[in-house]
């Protein structure tokens, strides 16, 4: 499944997710029956597929189908070949994050083969445009009121560590008049609004002591930071599931960059962790790869989560939902 998804070029930009969404649909449809499509702009396709009938707790799996671009001239492997060598699958998106999406789908299949009926609905949001801020992906699902769940896992590459916090992002165009200068990147931290972040950039530029410096500053993309409390039961639950598979408790970490988890955490107050196979060191690099063993471990972790996501366990999460982290 990882190889099939990698073979479907979904580089963003330009962001044409139609092809990969059609491949993902073929994987999901046997599990979900019908798979709904949200096409936020022409060709910018996200999929919504639910396993279950809404009568049980809902575990949301949010995974993006787009990738950053790949320059084949810089790769030893075909970025879209899905080549298998040295216990790895090579290609753009193997780690970030088609491997994680495949592992989550495989978890459902594995439970079925084992004759285990999960006590929950599993809701797949396989989205466009994460790599460029999510406007045509998770943001579009949010705007349509489609993000509802009791908890969420985002299978981005964390080497199966449990990521509960992440910085936000701010892209700005700064047009400098006069002598060119260099503006450093701000760090968008939890609680910081766009205006604060933009002010930080202005302060950096204003600190340049040059009376001839005149500039225009235009915010392009803003993503707020987000976090889940380390003491939240969903954090403990994830750690236990992972420890049961890999034999040791994973680290609980924060990330210096933003993922779609921020929409789920901040806009919907749904507890969300980012946790998936493959290393973040492999994201966006030439000759990206994911270890096949890591995909298998991740599928086992997700299957464990799905198998245990019952009313009783979810009630514990709901006790905490009255007090979202921000
Ligand atoms: Zn990613």
PDB file of C-alpha atoms and ligand atoms in Angstrom:
ATOM      1  CA  UNK A   1       0.000   0.000   0.000  1.00  0.00           C
ATOM      2  CA  UNK A   2       2.875   2.352   0.768  1.00  0.00           C
ATOM      3  CA  UNK A   3       4.358   1.650  -2.647  1.00  0.00           C
ATOM      4  CA  UNK A   4       1.033   2.188  -4.415  1.00  0.00           C
ATOM      5  CA  UNK A   5       0.567   5.554  -2.706  1.00  0.00           C
ATOM      6  CA  UNK A   6       4.159   6.613  -3.422  1.00  0.00           C
ATOM      7  CA  UNK A   7       3.746   5.729  -7.105  1.00  0.00           C
ATOM      8  CA  UNK A   8       0.941   8.299  -7.339  1.00  0.00           C
ATOM      9  CA  UNK A   9       2.782  11.617  -7.722  1.00  0.00           C
ATOM     10  CA  UNK A  10       1.247  14.186  -5.351  1.00  0.00           C
ATOM     11  CA  UNK A  11       3.965  16.813  -5.128  1.00  0.00           C
ATOM     12  CA  UNK A  12       2.789  20.048  -3.544  1.00  0.00           C
ATOM     13  CA  UNK A  13       3.362  22.461  -5.114  1.00  0.00           C
ATOM     14  CA  UNK A  14       1.703  22.167  -7.521  1.00  0.00           C
ATOM     15  CA  UNK A  15      -0.670  20.069  -5.432  1.00  0.00           C
ATOM     16  CA  UNK A  16      -2.626  17.725  -7.600  1.00  0.00           C
ATOM     17  CA  UNK A  17      -3.963  15.145  -5.149  1.00  0.00           C
ATOM     18  CA  UNK A  18      -6.594  13.648  -7.484  1.00  0.00           C
ATOM     19  CA  UNK A  19      -4.366  10.752  -8.552  1.00  0.00           C
ATOM     20  CA  UNK A  20      -3.215   9.713  -5.077  1.00  0.00           C
ATOM     21  CA  UNK A  21      -6.733  10.183  -3.712  1.00  0.00           C
ATOM     22  CA  UNK A  22      -8.025   7.717  -6.305  1.00  0.00           C
ATOM     23  CA  UNK A  23      -5.412   5.193  -5.158  1.00  0.00           C
ATOM     24  CA  UNK A  24      -6.279   5.786  -1.498  1.00  0.00           C
ATOM     25  CA  UNK A  25      -9.962   5.456  -2.295  1.00  0.00           C
ATOM     26  CA  UNK A  26      -9.359   1.981  -3.702  1.00  0.00           C
ATOM     27  CA  UNK A  27      -7.674   1.026  -0.424  1.00  0.00           C
ATOM     28  CA  UNK A  28     -10.362   2.542   1.801  1.00  0.00           C
ATOM     29  CA  UNK A  29     -13.523   1.594  -0.055  1.00  0.00           C
ATOM     30  CA  UNK A  30     -13.424  -2.128   0.793  1.00  0.00           C
ATOM     31  CA  UNK A  31     -13.276  -1.107   4.477  1.00  0.00           C
ATOM     32  CA  UNK A  32     -15.621   1.873   4.548  1.00  0.00           C
ATOM     33  CA  UNK A  33     -18.210   1.092   1.922  1.00  0.00           C
ATOM     34  CA  UNK A  34     -18.603   4.610   0.648  1.00  0.00           C
ATOM     35  CA  UNK A  35     -15.834   7.188   0.759  1.00  0.00           C
ATOM     36  CA  UNK A  36     -16.815  10.855   0.536  1.00  0.00           C
ATOM     37  CA  UNK A  37     -14.723  13.351  -1.346  1.00  0.00           C
ATOM     38  CA  UNK A  38     -14.079  17.005  -0.595  1.00  0.00           C
ATOM     39  CA  UNK A  39     -12.592  18.872  -3.551  1.00  0.00           C
ATOM     40  CA  UNK A  40     -11.768  22.263  -2.065  1.00  0.00           C
ATOM     41  CA  UNK A  41     -10.336  23.501  -5.366  1.00  0.00           C
ATOM     42  CA  UNK A  42     -10.020  21.753  -8.736  1.00  0.00           C
ATOM     43  CA  UNK A  43      -7.939  18.609  -8.225  1.00  0.00           C
ATOM     44  CA  UNK A  44      -7.375  19.288  -4.522  1.00  0.00           C
ATOM     45  CA  UNK A  45      -9.080  16.148  -3.250  1.00  0.00           C
ATOM     46  CA  UNK A  46      -9.422  14.961   0.355  1.00  0.00           C
ATOM     47  CA  UNK A  47     -11.160  11.731   1.367  1.00  0.00           C
ATOM     48  CA  UNK A  48     -13.480  11.079   4.295  1.00  0.00           C
ATOM     49  CA  UNK A  49     -14.125   7.433   5.071  1.00  0.00           C
ATOM     50  CA  UNK A  50     -15.794   6.027   8.175  1.00  0.00           C
ATOM     51  CA  UNK A  51     -15.662   2.424   9.327  1.00  0.00           C
ATOM     52  CA  UNK A  52     -18.722   2.119  11.513  1.00  0.00           C
ATOM     53  CA  UNK A  53     -22.177   3.632  11.874  1.00  0.00           C
ATOM     54  CA  UNK A  54     -21.600   6.580  14.252  1.00  0.00           C
ATOM     55  CA  UNK A  55     -23.060   4.606  17.189  1.00  0.00           C
ATOM     56  CA  UNK A  56     -19.694   4.113  18.898  1.00  0.00           C
ATOM     57  CA  UNK A  57     -16.721   6.256  19.948  1.00  0.00           C
ATOM     58  CA  UNK A  58     -14.835   7.705  16.997  1.00  0.00           C
ATOM     59  CA  UNK A  59     -11.068   7.474  16.543  1.00  0.00           C
ATOM     60  CA  UNK A  60      -9.907   9.928  13.877  1.00  0.00           C
ATOM     61  CA  UNK A  61      -6.886   9.137  11.713  1.00  0.00           C
ATOM     62  CA  UNK A  62      -5.766  12.292   9.920  1.00  0.00           C
ATOM     63  CA  UNK A  63      -3.089  11.755   7.268  1.00  0.00           C
ATOM     64  CA  UNK A  64      -1.997  13.913   4.379  1.00  0.00           C
ATOM     65  CA  UNK A  65      -1.697  12.590   0.831  1.00  0.00           C
ATOM     66  CA  UNK A  66       0.441  15.394  -0.595  1.00  0.00           C
ATOM     67  CA  UNK A  67       4.234  15.472  -0.462  1.00  0.00           C
ATOM     68  CA  UNK A  68       6.897  18.081  -0.909  1.00  0.00           C
ATOM     69  CA  UNK A  69       8.447  18.102  -4.414  1.00  0.00           C
ATOM     70  CA  UNK A  70      11.304  15.807  -5.404  1.00  0.00           C
ATOM     71  CA  UNK A  71      14.047  16.594  -7.905  1.00  0.00           C
ATOM     72  CA  UNK A  72      14.831  13.229  -9.565  1.00  0.00           C
ATOM     73  CA  UNK A  73      18.264  14.502 -10.621  1.00  0.00           C
ATOM     74  CA  UNK A  74      19.281  14.592  -6.967  1.00  0.00           C
ATOM     75  CA  UNK A  75      17.979  11.120  -6.143  1.00  0.00           C
ATOM     76  CA  UNK A  76      19.771   7.769  -6.513  1.00  0.00           C
ATOM     77  CA  UNK A  77      16.336   6.092  -6.382  1.00  0.00           C
ATOM     78  CA  UNK A  78      13.240   6.831  -8.443  1.00  0.00           C
ATOM     79  CA  UNK A  79      11.194   9.155  -6.191  1.00  0.00           C
ATOM     80  CA  UNK A  80       7.996   7.484  -7.385  1.00  0.00           C
ATOM     81  CA  UNK A  81       9.343   3.975  -7.871  1.00  0.00           C
ATOM     82  CA  UNK A  82       8.612   2.595  -4.408  1.00  0.00           C
ATOM     83  CA  UNK A  83      11.797   0.560  -4.698  1.00  0.00           C
ATOM     84  CA  UNK A  84      12.328  -2.069  -1.982  1.00  0.00           C
ATOM     85  CA  UNK A  85      15.953  -2.535  -0.906  1.00  0.00           C
ATOM     86  CA  UNK A  86      17.839  -3.058   2.346  1.00  0.00           C
ATOM     87  CA  UNK A  87      14.647  -3.546   4.344  1.00  0.00           C
ATOM     88  CA  UNK A  88      13.405  -0.137   3.272  1.00  0.00           C
ATOM     89  CA  UNK A  89      10.931   1.371   0.867  1.00  0.00           C
ATOM     90  CA  UNK A  90      12.418   4.305  -1.020  1.00  0.00           C
ATOM     91  CA  UNK A  91      10.502   7.198  -2.493  1.00  0.00           C
ATOM     92  CA  UNK A  92       8.963  10.615  -1.937  1.00  0.00           C
ATOM     93  CA  UNK A  93       6.379  10.315   0.836  1.00  0.00           C
ATOM     94  CA  UNK A  94       7.497   6.937   2.175  1.00  0.00           C
ATOM     95  CA  UNK A  95       8.207   8.556   5.563  1.00  0.00           C
ATOM     96  CA  UNK A  96       6.192  11.772   5.213  1.00  0.00           C
ATOM     97  CA  UNK A  97       3.627  10.280   5.307  1.00  0.00           C
ATOM     98  CA  UNK A  98       2.232   7.724   2.900  1.00  0.00           C
ATOM     99  CA  UNK A  99       3.845   4.953   4.969  1.00  0.00           C
ATOM    100  CA  UNK A 100       1.930   6.112   8.044  1.00  0.00           C
ATOM    101  CA  UNK A 101      -1.337   6.246   6.118  1.00  0.00           C
ATOM    102  CA  UNK A 102      -0.743   2.733   4.804  1.00  0.00           C
ATOM    103  CA  UNK A 103       0.091   1.468   8.305  1.00  0.00           C
ATOM    104  CA  UNK A 104      -3.195   2.842   9.674  1.00  0.00           C
ATOM    105  CA  UNK A 105      -5.188   1.187   6.891  1.00  0.00           C
ATOM    106  CA  UNK A 106      -3.266  -2.032   7.446  1.00  0.00           C
ATOM    107  CA  UNK A 107      -4.222  -1.898  11.133  1.00  0.00           C
ATOM    108  CA  UNK A 108      -7.894  -2.180  10.175  1.00  0.00           C
ATOM    109  CA  UNK A 109      -7.158  -5.064   7.817  1.00  0.00           C
ATOM    110  CA  UNK A 110      -5.086  -6.847  10.469  1.00  0.00           C
ATOM    111  CA  UNK A 111      -7.888  -6.617  13.030  1.00  0.00           C
ATOM    112  CA  UNK A 112     -10.250  -8.080  10.448  1.00  0.00           C
ATOM    113  CA  UNK A 113      -7.900 -11.001   9.759  1.00  0.00           C
ATOM    114  CA  UNK A 114      -7.624 -11.606  13.507  1.00  0.00           C
ATOM    115  CA  UNK A 115     -11.400 -11.664  13.840  1.00  0.00           C
ATOM    116  CA  UNK A 116     -11.380  -8.639  16.156  1.00  0.00           C
ATOM    117  CA  UNK A 117     -14.209  -6.147  15.805  1.00  0.00           C
ATOM    118  CA  UNK A 118     -13.007  -2.760  17.096  1.00  0.00           C
ATOM    119  CA  UNK A 119     -15.361  -1.227  19.694  1.00  0.00           C
ATOM    120  CA  UNK A 120     -15.087   2.105  17.903  1.00  0.00           C
ATOM    121  CA  UNK A 121     -15.660   3.797  14.581  1.00  0.00           C
ATOM    122  CA  UNK A 122     -12.434   4.571  12.746  1.00  0.00           C
ATOM    123  CA  UNK A 123     -12.693   7.784  10.748  1.00  0.00           C
ATOM    124  CA  UNK A 124     -10.102   8.372   8.036  1.00  0.00           C
ATOM    125  CA  UNK A 125      -9.395  11.912   6.879  1.00  0.00           C
ATOM    126  CA  UNK A 126      -6.850  11.535   4.063  1.00  0.00           C
ATOM    127  CA  UNK A 127      -6.225  15.098   3.109  1.00  0.00           C
ATOM    128  CA  UNK A 128      -4.682  17.393   0.523  1.00  0.00           C
ATOM    129  CA  UNK A 129      -2.373  20.355   1.026  1.00  0.00           C
ATOM    130  CA  UNK A 130      -0.793  19.734   4.437  1.00  0.00           C
ATOM    131  CA  UNK A 131       2.602  20.697   3.089  1.00  0.00           C
ATOM    132  CA  UNK A 132       1.380  24.171   2.126  1.00  0.00           C
ATOM    133  CA  UNK A 133      -0.684  24.994   5.201  1.00  0.00           C
ATOM    134  CA  UNK A 134      -3.801  22.845   4.807  1.00  0.00           C
ATOM    135  CA  UNK A 135      -6.148  25.392   3.279  1.00  0.00           C
ATOM    136  CA  UNK A 136      -7.330  22.907   0.627  1.00  0.00           C
ATOM    137  CA  UNK A 137      -7.218  19.959   3.030  1.00  0.00           C
ATOM    138  CA  UNK A 138      -7.857  19.750   6.760  1.00  0.00           C
ATOM    139  CA  UNK A 139      -8.917  23.405   6.885  1.00  0.00           C
ATOM    140  CA  UNK A 140     -11.562  22.640   4.240  1.00  0.00           C
ATOM    141  CA  UNK A 141     -12.852  19.673   6.264  1.00  0.00           C
ATOM    142  CA  UNK A 142     -12.938  21.865   9.357  1.00  0.00           C
ATOM    143  CA  UNK A 143     -14.918  24.569   7.519  1.00  0.00           C
ATOM    144  CA  UNK A 144     -17.455  21.948   6.461  1.00  0.00           C
ATOM    145  CA  UNK A 145     -17.950  20.757  10.042  1.00  0.00           C
ATOM    146  CA  UNK A 146     -16.508  17.319   9.305  1.00  0.00           C
ATOM    147  CA  UNK A 147     -13.953  17.139  12.121  1.00  0.00           C
ATOM    148  CA  UNK A 148     -15.684  15.400  14.986  1.00  0.00           C
ATOM    149  CA  UNK A 149     -14.060  12.627  17.000  1.00  0.00           C
ATOM    150  CA  UNK A 150     -13.219  11.496  20.515  1.00  0.00           C
ATOM    151  CA  UNK A 151      -9.489  11.404  19.859  1.00  0.00           C
ATOM    152  CA  UNK A 152      -7.112  11.685  16.953  1.00  0.00           C
ATOM    153  CA  UNK A 153      -3.823  10.253  15.775  1.00  0.00           C
ATOM    154  CA  UNK A 154      -1.783  11.813  12.965  1.00  0.00           C
ATOM    155  CA  UNK A 155       0.642   9.197  11.570  1.00  0.00           C
ATOM    156  CA  UNK A 156       3.423  11.633  10.656  1.00  0.00           C
ATOM    157  CA  UNK A 157       6.965  10.258  11.007  1.00  0.00           C
ATOM    158  CA  UNK A 158       8.026  10.403  14.668  1.00  0.00           C
ATOM    159  CA  UNK A 159       9.863   7.057  14.911  1.00  0.00           C
ATOM    160  CA  UNK A 160       6.780   6.119  16.976  1.00  0.00           C
ATOM    161  CA  UNK A 161       7.565   8.718  19.598  1.00  0.00           C
ATOM    162  CA  UNK A 162       4.470  10.486  20.898  1.00  0.00           C
ATOM    163  CA  UNK A 163       4.424  14.099  19.783  1.00  0.00           C
ATOM    164  CA  UNK A 164       2.021  16.230  21.820  1.00  0.00           C
ATOM    165  CA  UNK A 165       3.144  19.752  20.970  1.00  0.00           C
ATOM    166  CA  UNK A 166       4.297  21.629  17.936  1.00  0.00           C
ATOM    167  CA  UNK A 167       5.312  25.072  16.887  1.00  0.00           C
ATOM    168  CA  UNK A 168       3.168  26.999  14.467  1.00  0.00           C
ATOM    169  CA  UNK A 169       4.238  28.577  11.225  1.00  0.00           C
ATOM    170  CA  UNK A 170       4.251  31.974   9.621  1.00  0.00           C
ATOM    171  CA  UNK A 171       5.217  32.679   6.043  1.00  0.00           C
ATOM    172  CA  UNK A 172       5.562  36.329   5.137  1.00  0.00           C
ATOM    173  CA  UNK A 173       6.639  38.226   2.070  1.00  0.00           C
ATOM    174  CA  UNK A 174       8.885  41.103   3.067  1.00  0.00           C
ATOM    175  CA  UNK A 175       9.580  43.645   0.378  1.00  0.00           C
ATOM    176  CA  UNK A 176      12.578  45.718   1.379  1.00  0.00           C
ATOM    177  CA  UNK A 177      13.271  49.081  -0.189  1.00  0.00           C
ATOM    178  CA  UNK A 178      16.802  50.395  -0.037  1.00  0.00           C
ATOM    179  CA  UNK A 179      19.677  48.275   1.116  1.00  0.00           C
ATOM    180  CA  UNK A 180      18.789  44.549   1.274  1.00  0.00           C
ATOM    181  CA  UNK A 181      18.612  43.068   4.787  1.00  0.00           C
ATOM    182  CA  UNK A 182      18.052  39.665   6.237  1.00  0.00           C
ATOM    183  CA  UNK A 183      15.012  38.813   8.380  1.00  0.00           C
ATOM    184  CA  UNK A 184      15.321  35.805  10.693  1.00  0.00           C
ATOM    185  CA  UNK A 185      12.518  33.336  11.108  1.00  0.00           C
ATOM    186  CA  UNK A 186      10.212  33.882  14.106  1.00  0.00           C
ATOM    187  CA  UNK A 187       9.072  30.915  16.235  1.00  0.00           C
ATOM    188  CA  UNK A 188       5.465  30.657  16.654  1.00  0.00           C
ATOM    189  CA  UNK A 189       4.815  29.233  20.093  1.00  0.00           C
ATOM    190  CA  UNK A 190       1.617  27.929  21.785  1.00  0.00           C
ATOM    191  CA  UNK A 191      -0.706  30.806  22.591  1.00  0.00           C
ATOM    192  CA  UNK A 192       0.811  33.158  20.030  1.00  0.00           C
ATOM    193  CA  UNK A 193      -1.608  34.780  17.573  1.00  0.00           C
ATOM    194  CA  UNK A 194      -0.791  35.892  14.047  1.00  0.00           C
ATOM    195  CA  UNK A 195      -0.575  39.545  15.090  1.00  0.00           C
ATOM    196  CA  UNK A 196       2.002  38.674  17.775  1.00  0.00           C
ATOM    197  CA  UNK A 197       4.061  36.657  15.307  1.00  0.00           C
ATOM    198  CA  UNK A 198       3.969  39.413  12.699  1.00  0.00           C
ATOM    199  CA  UNK A 199       4.987  41.926  15.362  1.00  0.00           C
ATOM    200  CA  UNK A 200       7.995  39.726  16.128  1.00  0.00           C
ATOM    201  CA  UNK A 201       9.060  39.915  12.494  1.00  0.00           C
ATOM    202  CA  UNK A 202       8.581  43.679  12.443  1.00  0.00           C
ATOM    203  CA  UNK A 203      10.702  44.011  15.580  1.00  0.00           C
ATOM    204  CA  UNK A 204      13.497  42.026  13.937  1.00  0.00           C
ATOM    205  CA  UNK A 205      13.453  44.263  10.890  1.00  0.00           C
ATOM    206  CA  UNK A 206      13.038  47.440  12.907  1.00  0.00           C
ATOM    207  CA  UNK A 207      16.115  46.494  14.911  1.00  0.00           C
ATOM    208  CA  UNK A 208      18.157  46.999  11.753  1.00  0.00           C
ATOM    209  CA  UNK A 209      19.650  50.391  12.338  1.00  0.00           C
ATOM    210  CA  UNK A 210      19.294  51.916   8.903  1.00  0.00           C
ATOM    211  CA  UNK A 211      17.348  55.151   8.361  1.00  0.00           C
ATOM    212  CA  UNK A 212      17.010  54.300   4.654  1.00  0.00           C
ATOM    213  CA  UNK A 213      15.248  50.997   5.337  1.00  0.00           C
ATOM    214  CA  UNK A 214      11.618  51.059   4.225  1.00  0.00           C
ATOM    215  CA  UNK A 215       9.627  47.863   3.921  1.00  0.00           C
ATOM    216  CA  UNK A 216       6.235  46.293   3.264  1.00  0.00           C
ATOM    217  CA  UNK A 217       5.331  43.115   5.125  1.00  0.00           C
ATOM    218  CA  UNK A 218       2.535  40.822   3.950  1.00  0.00           C
ATOM    219  CA  UNK A 219       1.570  37.659   5.931  1.00  0.00           C
ATOM    220  CA  UNK A 220       1.047  34.737   3.530  1.00  0.00           C
ATOM    221  CA  UNK A 221       0.424  31.670   5.697  1.00  0.00           C
ATOM    222  CA  UNK A 222      -0.142  31.462   9.432  1.00  0.00           C
ATOM    223  CA  UNK A 223      -0.550  28.304  11.476  1.00  0.00           C
ATOM    224  CA  UNK A 224      -0.846  28.620  15.213  1.00  0.00           C
ATOM    225  CA  UNK A 225       1.128  26.369  17.516  1.00  0.00           C
ATOM    226  CA  UNK A 226      -0.698  23.636  19.408  1.00  0.00           C
ATOM    227  CA  UNK A 227      -0.242  21.249  22.302  1.00  0.00           C
ATOM    228  CA  UNK A 228      -1.829  18.461  24.269  1.00  0.00           C
ATOM    229  CA  UNK A 229      -1.079  18.228  27.986  1.00  0.00           C
ATOM    230  CA  UNK A 230       1.595  15.618  28.792  1.00  0.00           C
ATOM    231  CA  UNK A 231      -0.707  14.432  31.598  1.00  0.00           C
ATOM    232  CA  UNK A 232      -3.655  13.946  29.235  1.00  0.00           C
ATOM    233  CA  UNK A 233      -4.933  10.329  29.266  1.00  0.00           C
ATOM    234  CA  UNK A 234      -4.630  10.142  25.447  1.00  0.00           C
ATOM    235  CA  UNK A 235      -0.863  10.663  25.867  1.00  0.00           C
ATOM    236  CA  UNK A 236      -0.646   7.826  28.365  1.00  0.00           C
ATOM    237  CA  UNK A 237      -2.836   5.631  26.196  1.00  0.00           C
ATOM    238  CA  UNK A 238      -0.606   6.124  23.159  1.00  0.00           C
ATOM    239  CA  UNK A 239       2.515   5.414  25.169  1.00  0.00           C
ATOM    240  CA  UNK A 240       1.069   2.178  26.534  1.00  0.00           C
ATOM    241  CA  UNK A 241       0.019   0.987  23.077  1.00  0.00           C
ATOM    242  CA  UNK A 242       3.508   1.657  21.706  1.00  0.00           C
ATOM    243  CA  UNK A 243       5.295   0.083  24.666  1.00  0.00           C
ATOM    244  CA  UNK A 244       3.201  -3.044  24.126  1.00  0.00           C
ATOM    245  CA  UNK A 245       4.449  -3.301  20.556  1.00  0.00           C
ATOM    246  CA  UNK A 246       8.089  -2.209  20.705  1.00  0.00           C
ATOM    247  CA  UNK A 247       8.842  -3.302  24.258  1.00  0.00           C
ATOM    248  CA  UNK A 248       9.782   0.090  25.686  1.00  0.00           C
ATOM    249  CA  UNK A 249       7.902   3.312  26.378  1.00  0.00           C
ATOM    250  CA  UNK A 250       8.370   5.922  23.654  1.00  0.00           C
ATOM    251  CA  UNK A 251       9.563   9.452  24.302  1.00  0.00           C
ATOM    252  CA  UNK A 252       7.004  12.247  24.609  1.00  0.00           C
ATOM    253  CA  UNK A 253       8.221  15.043  22.388  1.00  0.00           C
ATOM    254  CA  UNK A 254       7.433  18.411  20.855  1.00  0.00           C
ATOM    255  CA  UNK A 255       8.119  19.430  17.277  1.00  0.00           C
ATOM    256  CA  UNK A 256       9.637  22.612  15.877  1.00  0.00           C
ATOM    257  CA  UNK A 257       7.150  22.680  12.976  1.00  0.00           C
ATOM    258  CA  UNK A 258       3.403  22.525  12.390  1.00  0.00           C
ATOM    259  CA  UNK A 259       1.184  19.643  11.244  1.00  0.00           C
ATOM    260  CA  UNK A 260      -2.553  19.328  10.639  1.00  0.00           C
ATOM    261  CA  UNK A 261      -2.900  18.264  14.289  1.00  0.00           C
ATOM    262  CA  UNK A 262      -3.247  21.949  15.131  1.00  0.00           C
ATOM    263  CA  UNK A 263      -6.680  22.155  13.476  1.00  0.00           C
ATOM    264  CA  UNK A 264      -7.911  19.193  15.494  1.00  0.00           C
ATOM    265  CA  UNK A 265      -6.439  20.386  18.792  1.00  0.00           C
ATOM    266  CA  UNK A 266      -7.118  24.096  18.603  1.00  0.00           C
ATOM    267  CA  UNK A 267     -10.311  24.405  16.583  1.00  0.00           C
ATOM    268  CA  UNK A 268     -12.122  21.289  17.817  1.00  0.00           C
ATOM    269  CA  UNK A 269     -10.499  20.590  21.221  1.00  0.00           C
ATOM    270  CA  UNK A 270     -10.059  16.940  20.258  1.00  0.00           C
ATOM    271  CA  UNK A 271      -7.040  15.318  21.935  1.00  0.00           C
ATOM    272  CA  UNK A 272      -4.549  14.610  19.150  1.00  0.00           C
ATOM    273  CA  UNK A 273      -1.099  13.071  19.059  1.00  0.00           C
ATOM    274  CA  UNK A 274       1.288  12.924  16.130  1.00  0.00           C
ATOM    275  CA  UNK A 275       2.828   9.472  16.027  1.00  0.00           C
ATOM    276  CA  UNK A 276       3.930   7.437  13.065  1.00  0.00           C
ATOM    277  CA  UNK A 277       6.547   5.236  11.422  1.00  0.00           C
ATOM    278  CA  UNK A 278       9.744   6.588   9.938  1.00  0.00           C
ATOM    279  CA  UNK A 279      12.049   9.326  11.076  1.00  0.00           C
ATOM    280  CA  UNK A 280      11.422  13.018  10.751  1.00  0.00           C
ATOM    281  CA  UNK A 281      15.013  13.146   9.479  1.00  0.00           C
ATOM    282  CA  UNK A 282      13.659  11.501   6.330  1.00  0.00           C
ATOM    283  CA  UNK A 283      10.931  14.057   5.717  1.00  0.00           C
ATOM    284  CA  UNK A 284      11.542  16.294   2.702  1.00  0.00           C
ATOM    285  CA  UNK A 285      15.044  14.920   1.976  1.00  0.00           C
ATOM    286  CA  UNK A 286      16.447  13.375  -1.193  1.00  0.00           C
ATOM    287  CA  UNK A 287      16.301   9.576  -1.237  1.00  0.00           C
ATOM    288  CA  UNK A 288      13.609   9.473   1.443  1.00  0.00           C
ATOM    289  CA  UNK A 289      12.916   6.033   2.892  1.00  0.00           C
ATOM    290  CA  UNK A 290      10.949   4.210   5.560  1.00  0.00           C
ATOM    291  CA  UNK A 291      11.926   0.919   7.187  1.00  0.00           C
ATOM    292  CA  UNK A 292       9.467  -1.872   6.500  1.00  0.00           C
ATOM    293  CA  UNK A 293       9.816  -3.054  10.120  1.00  0.00           C
ATOM    294  CA  UNK A 294       8.707   0.412  11.256  1.00  0.00           C
ATOM    295  CA  UNK A 295       5.576   0.190   9.086  1.00  0.00           C
ATOM    296  CA  UNK A 296       4.734  -3.167  10.658  1.00  0.00           C
ATOM    297  CA  UNK A 297       5.255  -1.827  14.189  1.00  0.00           C
ATOM    298  CA  UNK A 298       3.091   1.212  13.437  1.00  0.00           C
ATOM    299  CA  UNK A 299       0.283  -0.940  12.052  1.00  0.00           C
ATOM    300  CA  UNK A 300       0.379  -2.992  15.256  1.00  0.00           C
ATOM    301  CA  UNK A 301       0.220   0.169  17.379  1.00  0.00           C
ATOM    302  CA  UNK A 302      -2.781   1.522  15.466  1.00  0.00           C
ATOM    303  CA  UNK A 303      -4.526  -1.844  15.645  1.00  0.00           C
ATOM    304  CA  UNK A 304      -3.971  -1.851  19.421  1.00  0.00           C
ATOM    305  CA  UNK A 305      -5.496   1.619  19.683  1.00  0.00           C
ATOM    306  CA  UNK A 306      -8.516   0.686  17.584  1.00  0.00           C
ATOM    307  CA  UNK A 307      -9.099  -2.554  19.479  1.00  0.00           C
ATOM    308  CA  UNK A 308      -9.151  -0.743  22.834  1.00  0.00           C
ATOM    309  CA  UNK A 309     -11.044   2.410  21.925  1.00  0.00           C
ATOM    310  CA  UNK A 310     -14.269   1.488  23.733  1.00  0.00           C
ATOM    311  CA  UNK A 311     -16.949   3.487  25.594  1.00  0.00           C
ATOM    312  CA  UNK A 312     -15.305   3.052  28.974  1.00  0.00           C
ATOM    313  CA  UNK A 313     -11.904   4.215  27.823  1.00  0.00           C
ATOM    314  CA  UNK A 314     -13.332   7.118  25.874  1.00  0.00           C
ATOM    315  CA  UNK A 315     -15.299   8.287  28.922  1.00  0.00           C
ATOM    316  CA  UNK A 316     -11.940   9.008  30.550  1.00  0.00           C
ATOM    317  CA  UNK A 317     -10.969  11.193  27.597  1.00  0.00           C
ATOM    318  CA  UNK A 318     -14.283  13.049  27.756  1.00  0.00           C
ATOM    319  CA  UNK A 319     -13.757  13.976  31.380  1.00  0.00           C
ATOM    320  CA  UNK A 320     -10.766  15.928  30.162  1.00  0.00           C
ATOM    321  CA  UNK A 321     -12.482  17.433  27.134  1.00  0.00           C
ATOM    322  CA  UNK A 322     -14.349  19.936  29.263  1.00  0.00           C
ATOM    323  CA  UNK A 323     -10.958  21.509  29.868  1.00  0.00           C
ATOM    324  CA  UNK A 324      -9.224  21.767  26.480  1.00  0.00           C
ATOM    325  CA  UNK A 325      -5.579  22.676  26.615  1.00  0.00           C
ATOM    326  CA  UNK A 326      -6.140  26.133  25.246  1.00  0.00           C
TER     327      UNK A 326
HETATM  328 ZN1  LIG B   1       3.930  15.352   6.813  1.00  0.00          ZN
END
